Amino acid sequence: MARMFRVLGFWTLVIGLMAFAGDMIEMALLFFMQTAVFVLLGYLKLSERTYILSFWAYMIICFTGFSYWTVFKMGMPF
């Protein structure tokens, strides 16, 4: 399970680098921070239950933030 967090760190790094190359600095910084968290979690040698709970917490926070941003910050198209 720890290896999966390192894989997530790798892919968030790739997405962050592509965002940085596309001059999307805020998005790149967000993904670089996620990369640091995922790689750190990948090397902590936690139990599998802790990894699963931390991933669920990450998913809930991200989906809540994404939903808030798309509904209240972006505005409705009509």
JSON list of C-alpha atoms in Angstrom, two decimals:
[
{"chain": "A", "resi": 1, "resn": "MET", "atom": "CA", "xyz": [0.00, 0.00, 0.00]},
{"chain": "A", "resi": 2, "resn": "ALA", "atom": "CA", "xyz": [2.88, 2.37, 0.72]},
{"chain": "A", "resi": 3, "resn": "ARG", "atom": "CA", "xyz": [4.14, 1.90, -2.81]},
{"chain": "A", "resi": 4, "resn": "MET", "atom": "CA", "xyz": [0.80, 3.09, -4.16]},
{"chain": "A", "resi": 5, "resn": "PHE", "atom": "CA", "xyz": [1.23, 6.43, -2.41]},
{"chain": "A", "resi": 6, "resn": "ARG", "atom": "CA", "xyz": [4.64, 6.78, -4.05]},
{"chain": "A", "resi": 7, "resn": "VAL", "atom": "CA", "xyz": [2.98, 6.07, -7.41]},
{"chain": "A", "resi": 8, "resn": "LEU", "atom": "CA", "xyz": [0.38, 8.75, -6.65]},
{"chain": "A", "resi": 9, "resn": "GLY", "atom": "CA", "xyz": [3.24, 11.09, -5.79]},
{"chain": "A", "resi": 10, "resn": "PHE", "atom": "CA", "xyz": [4.89, 10.37, -9.13]},
{"chain": "A", "resi": 11, "resn": "TRP", "atom": "CA", "xyz": [1.72, 11.10, -11.12]},
{"chain": "A", "resi": 12, "resn": "THR", "atom": "CA", "xyz": [0.93, 14.27, -9.20]},
{"chain": "A", "resi": 13, "resn": "LEU", "atom": "CA", "xyz": [4.50, 15.38, -9.90]},
{"chain": "A", "resi": 14, "resn": "VAL", "atom": "CA", "xyz": [3.99, 14.73, -13.62]},
{"chain": "A", "resi": 15, "resn": "ILE", "atom": "CA", "xyz": [0.71, 16.69, -13.62]},
{"chain": "A", "resi": 16, "resn": "GLY", "atom": "CA", "xyz": [2.35, 19.50, -11.65]},
{"chain": "A", "resi": 17, "resn": "LEU", "atom": "CA", "xyz": [5.23, 19.73, -14.13]},
{"chain": "A", "resi": 18, "resn": "MET", "atom": "CA", "xyz": [2.82, 19.84, -17.07]},
{"chain": "A", "resi": 19, "resn": "ALA", "atom": "CA", "xyz": [0.80, 22.57, -15.35]},
{"chain": "A", "resi": 20, "resn": "PHE", "atom": "CA", "xyz": [4.01, 24.50, -14.67]},
{"chain": "A", "resi": 21, "resn": "ALA", "atom": "CA", "xyz": [5.01, 24.17, -18.33]},
{"chain": "A", "resi": 22, "resn": "GLY", "atom": "CA", "xyz": [1.56, 25.48, -19.32]},
{"chain": "A", "resi": 23, "resn": "ASP", "atom": "CA", "xyz": [1.93, 28.60, -17.11]},
{"chain": "A", "resi": 24, "resn": "MET", "atom": "CA", "xyz": [-0.72, 27.43, -14.65]},
{"chain": "A", "resi": 25, "resn": "ILE", "atom": "CA", "xyz": [1.33, 28.29, -11.58]},
{"chain": "A", "resi": 26, "resn": "GLU", "atom": "CA", "xyz": [-1.42, 27.91, -8.95]},
{"chain": "A", "resi": 27, "resn": "MET", "atom": "CA", "xyz": [-2.37, 24.46, -10.22]},
{"chain": "A", "resi": 28, "resn": "ALA", "atom": "CA", "xyz": [1.28, 23.44, -10.39]},
{"chain": "A", "resi": 29, "resn": "LEU", "atom": "CA", "xyz": [1.90, 24.50, -6.79]},
{"chain": "A", "resi": 30, "resn": "LEU", "atom": "CA", "xyz": [-1.19, 22.61, -5.63]},
{"chain": "A", "resi": 31, "resn": "PHE", "atom": "CA", "xyz": [0.03, 19.43, -7.31]},
{"chain": "A", "resi": 32, "resn": "PHE", "atom": "CA", "xyz": [3.59, 19.89, -6.00]},
{"chain": "A", "resi": 33, "resn": "MET", "atom": "CA", "xyz": [2.18, 20.07, -2.47]},
{"chain": "A", "resi": 34, "resn": "GLN", "atom": "CA", "xyz": [0.17, 16.91, -3.09]},
{"chain": "A", "resi": 35, "resn": "THR", "atom": "CA", "xyz": [3.32, 15.23, -4.39]},
{"chain": "A", "resi": 36, "resn": "ALA", "atom": "CA", "xyz": [5.19, 16.05, -1.19]},
{"chain": "A", "resi": 37, "resn": "VAL", "atom": "CA", "xyz": [2.36, 14.68, 0.97]},
{"chain": "A", "resi": 38, "resn": "PHE", "atom": "CA", "xyz": [2.01, 11.47, -1.04]},
{"chain": "A", "resi": 39, "resn": "VAL", "atom": "CA", "xyz": [5.73, 10.76, -1.09]},
{"chain": "A", "resi": 40, "resn": "LEU", "atom": "CA", "xyz": [5.99, 11.47, 2.64]},
{"chain": "A", "resi": 41, "resn": "LEU", "atom": "CA", "xyz": [3.09, 9.11, 3.36]},
{"chain": "A", "resi": 42, "resn": "GLY", "atom": "CA", "xyz": [4.67, 6.50, 1.10]},
{"chain": "A", "resi": 43, "resn": "TYR", "atom": "CA", "xyz": [7.81, 6.34, 3.23]},
{"chain": "A", "resi": 44, "resn": "LEU", "atom": "CA", "xyz": [6.18, 6.41, 6.69]},
{"chain": "A", "resi": 45, "resn": "LYS", "atom": "CA", "xyz": [5.55, 2.63, 6.84]},
{"chain": "A", "resi": 46, "resn": "LEU", "atom": "CA", "xyz": [2.05, 3.01, 8.28]},
{"chain": "A", "resi": 47, "resn": "SER", "atom": "CA", "xyz": [-0.49, 0.21, 8.61]},
{"chain": "A", "resi": 48, "resn": "GLU", "atom": "CA", "xyz": [-2.73, -0.60, 5.68]},
{"chain": "A", "resi": 49, "resn": "ARG", "atom": "CA", "xyz": [-5.79, 0.65, 7.59]},
{"chain": "A", "resi": 50, "resn": "THR", "atom": "CA", "xyz": [-4.10, 4.02, 8.15]},
{"chain": "A", "resi": 51, "resn": "TYR", "atom": "CA", "xyz": [-3.25, 4.30, 4.46]},
{"chain": "A", "resi": 52, "resn": "ILE", "atom": "CA", "xyz": [-6.85, 3.53, 3.47]},
{"chain": "A", "resi": 53, "resn": "LEU", "atom": "CA", "xyz": [-8.28, 6.02, 5.97]},
{"chain": "A", "resi": 54, "resn": "SER", "atom": "CA", "xyz": [-5.86, 8.74, 4.87]},
{"chain": "A", "resi": 55, "resn": "PHE", "atom": "CA", "xyz": [-6.77, 8.15, 1.23]},
{"chain": "A", "resi": 56, "resn": "TRP", "atom": "CA", "xyz": [-10.50, 8.38, 2.04]},
{"chain": "A", "resi": 57, "resn": "ALA", "atom": "CA", "xyz": [-9.88, 11.62, 3.94]},
{"chain": "A", "resi": 58, "resn": "TYR", "atom": "CA", "xyz": [-7.94, 12.96, 0.95]},
{"chain": "A", "resi": 59, "resn": "MET", "atom": "CA", "xyz": [-10.76, 12.03, -1.44]},
{"chain": "A", "resi": 60, "resn": "ILE", "atom": "CA", "xyz": [-13.46, 13.63, 0.73]},
{"chain": "A", "resi": 61, "resn": "ILE", "atom": "CA", "xyz": [-11.49, 16.87, 1.10]},
{"chain": "A", "resi": 62, "resn": "CYS", "atom": "CA", "xyz": [-10.69, 17.05, -2.62]},
{"chain": "A", "resi": 63, "resn": "PHE", "atom": "CA", "xyz": [-14.21, 16.32, -3.82]},
{"chain": "A", "resi": 64, "resn": "THR", "atom": "CA", "xyz": [-15.71, 18.75, -1.34]},
{"chain": "A", "resi": 65, "resn": "GLY", "atom": "CA", "xyz": [-13.26, 21.47, -2.40]},
{"chain": "A", "resi": 66, "resn": "PHE", "atom": "CA", "xyz": [-13.81, 20.76, -6.09]},
{"chain": "A", "resi": 67, "resn": "SER", "atom": "CA", "xyz": [-17.59, 20.84, -5.70]},
{"chain": "A", "resi": 68, "resn": "TYR", "atom": "CA", "xyz": [-17.44, 24.09, -3.72]},
{"chain": "A", "resi": 69, "resn": "TRP", "atom": "CA", "xyz": [-15.17, 25.71, -6.30]},
{"chain": "A", "resi": 70, "resn": "THR", "atom": "CA", "xyz": [-17.23, 24.67, -9.32]},
{"chain": "A", "resi": 71, "resn": "VAL", "atom": "CA", "xyz": [-20.57, 25.69, -7.80]},
{"chain": "A", "resi": 72, "resn": "PHE", "atom": "CA", "xyz": [-19.79, 28.85, -5.85]},
{"chain": "A", "resi": 73, "resn": "LYS", "atom": "CA", "xyz": [-16.59, 30.27, -7.38]},
{"chain": "A", "resi": 74, "resn": "MET", "atom": "CA", "xyz": [-17.01, 29.51, -11.08]},
{"chain": "A", "resi": 75, "resn": "GLY", "atom": "CA", "xyz": [-20.66, 30.49, -11.22]},
{"chain": "A", "resi": 76, "resn": "MET", "atom": "CA", "xyz": [-23.48, 29.01, -13.19]},
{"chain": "A", "resi": 77, "resn": "PRO", "atom": "CA", "xyz": [-23.30, 29.17, -17.01]},
{"chain": "A", "resi": 78, "resn": "PHE", "atom": "CA", "xyz": [-26.93, 30.19, -17.41]}
]
